[in-house]
Coordinates of C-alpha atoms and ligand atoms in Angstrom, one line a residue:
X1 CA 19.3 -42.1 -24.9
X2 CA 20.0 -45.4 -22.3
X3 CA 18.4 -43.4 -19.7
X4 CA 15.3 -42.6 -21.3
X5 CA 14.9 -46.6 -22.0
X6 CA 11.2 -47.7 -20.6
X7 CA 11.1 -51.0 -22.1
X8 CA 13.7 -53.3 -22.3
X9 CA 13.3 -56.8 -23.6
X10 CA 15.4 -59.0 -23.9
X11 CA 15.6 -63.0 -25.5
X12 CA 12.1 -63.4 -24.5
X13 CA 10.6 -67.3 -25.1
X14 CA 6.9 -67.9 -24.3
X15 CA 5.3 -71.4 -24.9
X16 CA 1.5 -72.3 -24.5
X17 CA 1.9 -76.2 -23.1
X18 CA -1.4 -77.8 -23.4
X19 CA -2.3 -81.3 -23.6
X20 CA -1.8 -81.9 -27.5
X21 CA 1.1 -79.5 -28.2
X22 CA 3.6 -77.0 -27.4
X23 CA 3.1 -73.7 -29.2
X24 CA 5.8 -71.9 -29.9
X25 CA 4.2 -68.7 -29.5
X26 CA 7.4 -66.0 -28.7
X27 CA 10.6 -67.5 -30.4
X28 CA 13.6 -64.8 -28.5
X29 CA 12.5 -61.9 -29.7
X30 CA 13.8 -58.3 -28.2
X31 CA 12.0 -54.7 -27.8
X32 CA 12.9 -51.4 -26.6
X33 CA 10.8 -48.6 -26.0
X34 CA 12.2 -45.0 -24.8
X35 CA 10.0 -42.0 -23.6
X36 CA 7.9 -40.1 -26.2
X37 CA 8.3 -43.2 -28.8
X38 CA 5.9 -45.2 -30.1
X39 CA 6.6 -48.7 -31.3
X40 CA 4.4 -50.7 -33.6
X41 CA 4.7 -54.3 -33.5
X42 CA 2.7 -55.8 -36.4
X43 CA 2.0 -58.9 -37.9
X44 CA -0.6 -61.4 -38.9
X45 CA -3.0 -63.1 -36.6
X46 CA -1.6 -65.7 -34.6
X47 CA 2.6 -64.1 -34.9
X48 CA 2.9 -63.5 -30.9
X49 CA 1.7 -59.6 -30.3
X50 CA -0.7 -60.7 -27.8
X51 CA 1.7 -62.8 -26.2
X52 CA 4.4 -60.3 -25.7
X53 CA 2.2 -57.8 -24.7
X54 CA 0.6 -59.6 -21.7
X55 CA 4.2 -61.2 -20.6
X56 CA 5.1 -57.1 -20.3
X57 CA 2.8 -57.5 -17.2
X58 CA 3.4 -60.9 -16.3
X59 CA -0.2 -61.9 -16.9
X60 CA 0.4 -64.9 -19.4
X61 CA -2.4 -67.6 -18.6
X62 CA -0.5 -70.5 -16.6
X63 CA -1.4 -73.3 -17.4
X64 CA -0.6 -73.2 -20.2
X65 CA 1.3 -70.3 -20.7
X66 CA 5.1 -70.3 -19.8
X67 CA 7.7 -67.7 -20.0
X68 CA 10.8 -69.7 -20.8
X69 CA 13.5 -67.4 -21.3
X70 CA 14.2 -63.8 -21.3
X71 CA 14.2 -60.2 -19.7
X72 CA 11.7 -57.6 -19.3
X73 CA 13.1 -54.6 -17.8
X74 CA 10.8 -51.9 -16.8
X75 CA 12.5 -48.2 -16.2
X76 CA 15.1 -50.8 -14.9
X77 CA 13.4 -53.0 -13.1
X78 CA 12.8 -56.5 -14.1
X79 CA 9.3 -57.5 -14.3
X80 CA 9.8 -61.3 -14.6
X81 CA 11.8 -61.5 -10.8
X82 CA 9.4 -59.7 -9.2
X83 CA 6.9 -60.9 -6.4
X84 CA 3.3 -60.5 -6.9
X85 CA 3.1 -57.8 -4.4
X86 CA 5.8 -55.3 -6.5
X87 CA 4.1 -56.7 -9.9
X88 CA 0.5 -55.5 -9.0
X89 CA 2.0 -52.4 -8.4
X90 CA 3.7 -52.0 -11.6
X91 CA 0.5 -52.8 -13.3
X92 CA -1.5 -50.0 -11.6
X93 CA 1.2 -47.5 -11.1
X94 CA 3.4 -48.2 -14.5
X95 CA 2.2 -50.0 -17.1
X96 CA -1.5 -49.9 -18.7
X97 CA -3.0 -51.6 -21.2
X98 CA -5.9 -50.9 -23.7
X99 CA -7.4 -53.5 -25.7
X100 CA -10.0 -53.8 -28.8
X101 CA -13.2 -53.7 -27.3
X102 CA -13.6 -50.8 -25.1
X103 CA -17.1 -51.9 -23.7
X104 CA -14.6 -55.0 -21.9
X105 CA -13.0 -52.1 -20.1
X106 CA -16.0 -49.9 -18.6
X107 CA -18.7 -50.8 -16.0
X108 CA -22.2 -50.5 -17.7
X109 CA -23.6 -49.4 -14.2
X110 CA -21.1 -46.8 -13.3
X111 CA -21.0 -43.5 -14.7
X112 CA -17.8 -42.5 -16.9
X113 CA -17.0 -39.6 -14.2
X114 CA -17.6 -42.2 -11.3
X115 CA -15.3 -44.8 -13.7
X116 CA -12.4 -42.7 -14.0
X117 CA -12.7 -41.2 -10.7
X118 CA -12.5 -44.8 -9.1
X119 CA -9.1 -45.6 -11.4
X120 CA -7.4 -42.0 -10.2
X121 CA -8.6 -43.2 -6.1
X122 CA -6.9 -46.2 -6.6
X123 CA -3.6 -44.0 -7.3
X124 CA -3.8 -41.2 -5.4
X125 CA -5.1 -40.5 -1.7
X126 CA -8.0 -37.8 -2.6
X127 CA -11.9 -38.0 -1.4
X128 CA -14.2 -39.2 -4.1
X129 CA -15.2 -35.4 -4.6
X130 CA -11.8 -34.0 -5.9
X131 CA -11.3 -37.5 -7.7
X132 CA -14.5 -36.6 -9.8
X133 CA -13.5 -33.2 -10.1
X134 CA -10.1 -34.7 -11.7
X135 CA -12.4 -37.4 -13.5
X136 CA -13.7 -34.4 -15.7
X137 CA -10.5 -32.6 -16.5
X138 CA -9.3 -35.8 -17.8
X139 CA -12.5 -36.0 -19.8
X140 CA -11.5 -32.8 -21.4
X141 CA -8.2 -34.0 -22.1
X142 CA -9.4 -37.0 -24.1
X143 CA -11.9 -34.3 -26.2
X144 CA -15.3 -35.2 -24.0
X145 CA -17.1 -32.3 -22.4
X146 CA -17.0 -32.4 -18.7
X147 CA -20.7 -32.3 -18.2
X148 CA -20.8 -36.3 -20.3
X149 CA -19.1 -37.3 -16.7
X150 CA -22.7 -37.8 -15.5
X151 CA -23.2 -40.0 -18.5
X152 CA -23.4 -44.1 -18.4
X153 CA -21.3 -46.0 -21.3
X154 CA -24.1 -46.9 -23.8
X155 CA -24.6 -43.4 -23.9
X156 CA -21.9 -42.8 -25.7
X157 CA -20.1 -43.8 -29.4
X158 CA -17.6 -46.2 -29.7
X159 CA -15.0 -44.0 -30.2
X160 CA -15.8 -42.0 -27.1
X161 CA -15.9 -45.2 -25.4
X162 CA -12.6 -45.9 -26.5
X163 CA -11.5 -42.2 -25.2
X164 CA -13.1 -42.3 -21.9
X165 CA -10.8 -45.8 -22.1
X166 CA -8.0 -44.1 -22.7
X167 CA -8.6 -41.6 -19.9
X168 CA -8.7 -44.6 -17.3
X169 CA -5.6 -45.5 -18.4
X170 CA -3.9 -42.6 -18.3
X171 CA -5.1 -41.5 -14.8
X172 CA -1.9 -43.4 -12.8
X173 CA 0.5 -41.8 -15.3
X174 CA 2.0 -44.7 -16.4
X175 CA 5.2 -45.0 -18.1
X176 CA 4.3 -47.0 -20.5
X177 CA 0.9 -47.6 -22.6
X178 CA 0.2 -51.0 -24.0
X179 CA -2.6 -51.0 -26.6
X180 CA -3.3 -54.0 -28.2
X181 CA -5.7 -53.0 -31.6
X182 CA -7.1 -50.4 -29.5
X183 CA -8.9 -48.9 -32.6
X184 CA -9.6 -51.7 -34.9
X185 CA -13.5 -51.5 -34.0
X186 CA -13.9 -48.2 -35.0
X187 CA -14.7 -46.6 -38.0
X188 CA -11.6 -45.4 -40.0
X189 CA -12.3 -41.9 -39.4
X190 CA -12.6 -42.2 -35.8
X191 CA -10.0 -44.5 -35.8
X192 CA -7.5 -41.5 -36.9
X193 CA -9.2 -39.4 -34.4
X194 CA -8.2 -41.8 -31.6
X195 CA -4.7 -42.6 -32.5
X196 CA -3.9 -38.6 -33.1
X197 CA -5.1 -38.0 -29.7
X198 CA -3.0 -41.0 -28.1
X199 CA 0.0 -40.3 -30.3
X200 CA -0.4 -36.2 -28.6
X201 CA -0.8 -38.3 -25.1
X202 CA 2.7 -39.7 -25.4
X203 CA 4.3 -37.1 -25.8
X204 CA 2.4 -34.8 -23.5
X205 CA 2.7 -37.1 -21.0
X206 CA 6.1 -38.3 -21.8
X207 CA 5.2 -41.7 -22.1
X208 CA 6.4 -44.7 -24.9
X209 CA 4.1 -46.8 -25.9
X210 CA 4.0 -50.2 -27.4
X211 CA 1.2 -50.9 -30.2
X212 CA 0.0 -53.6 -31.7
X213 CA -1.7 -54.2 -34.7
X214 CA -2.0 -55.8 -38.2
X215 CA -2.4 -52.9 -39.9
X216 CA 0.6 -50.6 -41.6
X217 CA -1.4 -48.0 -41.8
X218 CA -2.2 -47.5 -38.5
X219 CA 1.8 -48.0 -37.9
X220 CA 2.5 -45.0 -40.3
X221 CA 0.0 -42.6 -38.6
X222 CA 1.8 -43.0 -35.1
X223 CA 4.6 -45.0 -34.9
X224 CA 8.5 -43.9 -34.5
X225 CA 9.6 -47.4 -34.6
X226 CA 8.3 -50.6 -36.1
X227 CA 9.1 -54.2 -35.5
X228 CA 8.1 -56.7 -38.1
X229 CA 7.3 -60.1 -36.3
X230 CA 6.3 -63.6 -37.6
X231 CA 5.8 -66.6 -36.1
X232 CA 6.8 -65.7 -33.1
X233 CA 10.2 -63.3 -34.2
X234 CA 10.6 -60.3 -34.9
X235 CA 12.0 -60.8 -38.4
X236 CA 12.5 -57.0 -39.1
X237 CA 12.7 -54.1 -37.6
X238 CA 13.8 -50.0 -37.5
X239 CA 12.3 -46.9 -37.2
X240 CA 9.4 -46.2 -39.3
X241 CA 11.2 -44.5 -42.2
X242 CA 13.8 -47.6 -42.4
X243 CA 10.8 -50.3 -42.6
X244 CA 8.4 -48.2 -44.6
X245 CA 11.1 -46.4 -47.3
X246 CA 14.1 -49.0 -47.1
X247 CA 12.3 -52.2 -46.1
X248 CA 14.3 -54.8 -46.6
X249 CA 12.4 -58.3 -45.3
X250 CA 10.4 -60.3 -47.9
X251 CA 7.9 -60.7 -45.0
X252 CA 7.3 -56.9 -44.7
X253 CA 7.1 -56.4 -48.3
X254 CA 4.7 -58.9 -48.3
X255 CA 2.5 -56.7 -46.2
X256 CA 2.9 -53.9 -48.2
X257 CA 1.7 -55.7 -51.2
X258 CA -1.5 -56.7 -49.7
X259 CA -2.1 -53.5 -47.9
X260 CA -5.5 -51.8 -49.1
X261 CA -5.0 -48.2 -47.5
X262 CA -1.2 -47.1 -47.8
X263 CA -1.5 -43.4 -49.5
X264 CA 1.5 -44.3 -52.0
X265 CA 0.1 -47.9 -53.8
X266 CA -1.2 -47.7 -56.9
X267 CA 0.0 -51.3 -57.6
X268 CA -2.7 -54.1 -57.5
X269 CA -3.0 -55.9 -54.3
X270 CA -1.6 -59.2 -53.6
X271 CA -2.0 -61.0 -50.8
X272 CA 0.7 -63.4 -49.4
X273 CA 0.6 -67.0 -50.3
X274 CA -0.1 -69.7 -48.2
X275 CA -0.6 -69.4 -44.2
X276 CA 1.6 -68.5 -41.5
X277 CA 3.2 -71.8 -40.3
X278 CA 1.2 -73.2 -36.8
X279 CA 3.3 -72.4 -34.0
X280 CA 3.3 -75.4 -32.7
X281 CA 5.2 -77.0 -35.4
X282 CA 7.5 -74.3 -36.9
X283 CA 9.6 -75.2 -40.3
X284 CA 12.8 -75.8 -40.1
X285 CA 15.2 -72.6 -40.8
X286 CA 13.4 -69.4 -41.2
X287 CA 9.9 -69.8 -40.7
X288 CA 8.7 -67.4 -43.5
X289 CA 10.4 -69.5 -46.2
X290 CA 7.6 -71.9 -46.9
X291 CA 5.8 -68.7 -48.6
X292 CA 8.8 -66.2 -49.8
X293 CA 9.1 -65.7 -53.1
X294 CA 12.8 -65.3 -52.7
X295 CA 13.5 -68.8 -50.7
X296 CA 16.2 -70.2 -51.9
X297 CA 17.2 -74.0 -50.3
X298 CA 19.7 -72.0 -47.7
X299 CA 17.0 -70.8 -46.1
X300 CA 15.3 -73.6 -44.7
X301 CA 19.0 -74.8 -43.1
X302 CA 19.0 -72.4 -39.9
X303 CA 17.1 -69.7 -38.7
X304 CA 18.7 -66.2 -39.4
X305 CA 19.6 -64.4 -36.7
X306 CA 18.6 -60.6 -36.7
X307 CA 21.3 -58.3 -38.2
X308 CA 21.9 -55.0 -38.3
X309 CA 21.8 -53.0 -41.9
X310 CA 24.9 -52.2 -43.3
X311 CA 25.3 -48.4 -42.6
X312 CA 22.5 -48.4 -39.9
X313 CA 22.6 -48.2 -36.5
X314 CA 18.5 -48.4 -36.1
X315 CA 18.0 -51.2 -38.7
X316 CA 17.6 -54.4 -38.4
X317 CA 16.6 -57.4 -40.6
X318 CA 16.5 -61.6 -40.6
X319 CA 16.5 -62.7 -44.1
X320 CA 19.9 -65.1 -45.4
X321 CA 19.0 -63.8 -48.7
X322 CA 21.6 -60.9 -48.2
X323 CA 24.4 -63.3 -48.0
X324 CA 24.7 -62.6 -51.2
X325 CA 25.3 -58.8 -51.2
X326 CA 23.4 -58.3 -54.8
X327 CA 20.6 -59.3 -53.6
X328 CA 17.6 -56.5 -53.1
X329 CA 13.5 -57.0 -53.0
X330 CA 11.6 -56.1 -55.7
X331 CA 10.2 -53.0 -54.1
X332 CA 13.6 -51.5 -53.6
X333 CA 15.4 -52.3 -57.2
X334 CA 13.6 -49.4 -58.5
X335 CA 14.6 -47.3 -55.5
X336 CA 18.2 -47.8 -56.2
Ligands
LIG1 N1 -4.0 -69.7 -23.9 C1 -3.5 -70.3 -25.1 N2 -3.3 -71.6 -25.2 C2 -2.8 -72.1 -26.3 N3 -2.3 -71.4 -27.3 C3 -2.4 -70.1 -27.3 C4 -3.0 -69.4 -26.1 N4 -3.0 -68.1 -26.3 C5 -2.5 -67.9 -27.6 N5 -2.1 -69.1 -28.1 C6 -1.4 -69.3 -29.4 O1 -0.2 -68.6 -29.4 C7 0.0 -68.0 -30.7 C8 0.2 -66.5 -30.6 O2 -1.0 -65.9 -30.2 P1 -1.2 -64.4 -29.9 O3 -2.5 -64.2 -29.4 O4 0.0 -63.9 -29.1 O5 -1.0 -63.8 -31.4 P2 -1.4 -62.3 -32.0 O6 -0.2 -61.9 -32.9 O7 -1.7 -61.4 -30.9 O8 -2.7 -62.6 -32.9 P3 -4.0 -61.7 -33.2 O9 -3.6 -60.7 -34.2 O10 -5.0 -62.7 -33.7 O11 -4.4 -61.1 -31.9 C9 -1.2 -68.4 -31.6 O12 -0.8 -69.6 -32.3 C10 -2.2 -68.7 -30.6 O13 -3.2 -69.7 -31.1
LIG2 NI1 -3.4 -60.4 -30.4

């Protein structure tokens, strides 16, 4: 298991310091990835994905961005002591990174054959001819015909976009994928389509992956592993049976209750009161408390530390609520 670890984070702090405040965007939060996994990391807008995901490759804005504290081991190596020279090399070679908006990604002017050709030259030492010729095979692999190689961007649909994406990405064989809502501007059906073919990727390929999104759904169609983060910690997390079957975080409950497309609801949807708290002035004690239905005054005292599930060696929650050991969400008393 250890040595099929790609990611390894550890304690990782990252603050925004501008002028008016200091946001507390990543509060010590850990992460591992191994080969052929996928790991969701979901929560609202504003919890910190983006921000772990871009300290991964070192490529937090400063000013104002600041890693404070932590590890980020990568296949054993630690990203965050490395010099510039070593890091661009990780972030060609090891690591890439899809994002939203796949039209940010591609050159209008190039064609997708020249595109991905350019990305597998960059790599390996192989005239532009063969690197074309390798351009289309990867085409195929992402579901395009070879002969769309010829073809400019706006010729083709988002989701193909988004594929042709994907194919950059994948031409240095990285070890690890990053994709940060890579399909949340696509229509739901294509949507599936793209995250079935990247799920078949990682394991093809034998890479992990780290995902990020807000939406459970998307976590249940590919994910092994979830983590659970707000405001700026990961408040629970397991693999994707422990956090979708056995969740046990009022937070991630929460999400389930206002969740419009999970298969098994047939409850009424409620959304979560209130608002995540701003980062740059976090409650005291857990920072979820201000809207959990289960707060009682302990929870605003100190900030519970993640702890492993009784009887589980993949699950792992922060809520003081189970200091008392009767104490279960509503969700689960049914369940028990
Ligand atoms: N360059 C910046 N300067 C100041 N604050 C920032 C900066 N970038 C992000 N933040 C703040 O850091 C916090 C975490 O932002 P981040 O983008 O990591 O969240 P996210 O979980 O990815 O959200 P979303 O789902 O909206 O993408 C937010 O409060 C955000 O406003
Ligand atoms: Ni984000």
């Amino acid at each position: 298991m250890a040595e099929d670890l790609v990611l390894d984070i550890k304690d990782l702090v990252v603050h925004y310091e501008t002028e008016d405040a200091d946001v507390c965007a990543v509060n010590g939060i850990d992460i591992q990835i191994s080969k052929k996994r996928t790991l969701g990391l979901v929560g609202e807008t504003g919890a910190g994905k983006t921000t772990t995901a871009l300290s991964i490759l070192n490529l937090i804005p400063n000013p104002p961005g600041v890693i404070k504290n932590g590890s980020i081991h990568l296949d054993g190596k630690d990203i965050l002591k490395m010099s510039q020279e070593d890091l661009q090399k990780v972030r060609g070679n090891d690591v890439a990174m899809i994002f939203q908006d796949p039209m940010t990604a591609l050159n209008p002017v190039m064609t997708v054959g020249e595109q991905i050709g350019e990305s597998i030259m960059l790599h390996q030492n192989i005239s532009k001819q063969e690197a074309f010729e390798k351009a289309k095979e990867m085409l195929k692999m992402v579901g395009i015909a070879e002969s769309r190689a010829y073809d400019y961007p706006h010729q083709f649909s988002g989701g193909m976009k988004q594929r042709v994406v994907i194919a950059i990405a994948l031409a240095c064989s990285p070890q690890l994928l990053i994709a940060d809502e890579p399909t949340t501007a696509l229509d739901v059906t294509i949507q599936a389509q793209v995250l079935e073919l990247m799920k078949q990727l990682i394991q093809e390929k034998e890479m992990a992956m780290l995902l990020i999104t807000h939406d459970l759904g998307v976590v249940a169609e590919v994910c092994e592993d979830v983590a659970v983060m707000y405001a700026g910690r990961i408040v629970e997390k397991g693999t994707a049976d422990d956090v979708f079957n056995h969740m046990r975080h009022p937070y991630t409950e929460g999400l389930f209750d206002s969740l419009p497309n999970l298969k098994q609801r047939g409850e009424q949807l409620v959304p979560i009161r209130g608002l995540m708290p701003d980062p740059s002035d976090l409650p005291p004690g857990c920072s979820f408390a201000p809207r959990c239905p289960y707060a009682t005054e302990a929870c605003t005292k100190s900030i519970p530390p993640l702890k492993s599930v009784e009887g589980s060696k993949t699950h792992f929650v922060a809520c003081t609520a189970y200091e008392n050991p009767d104490f279960s969400l509503r969700r689960n008393e049914n369940g028990k």
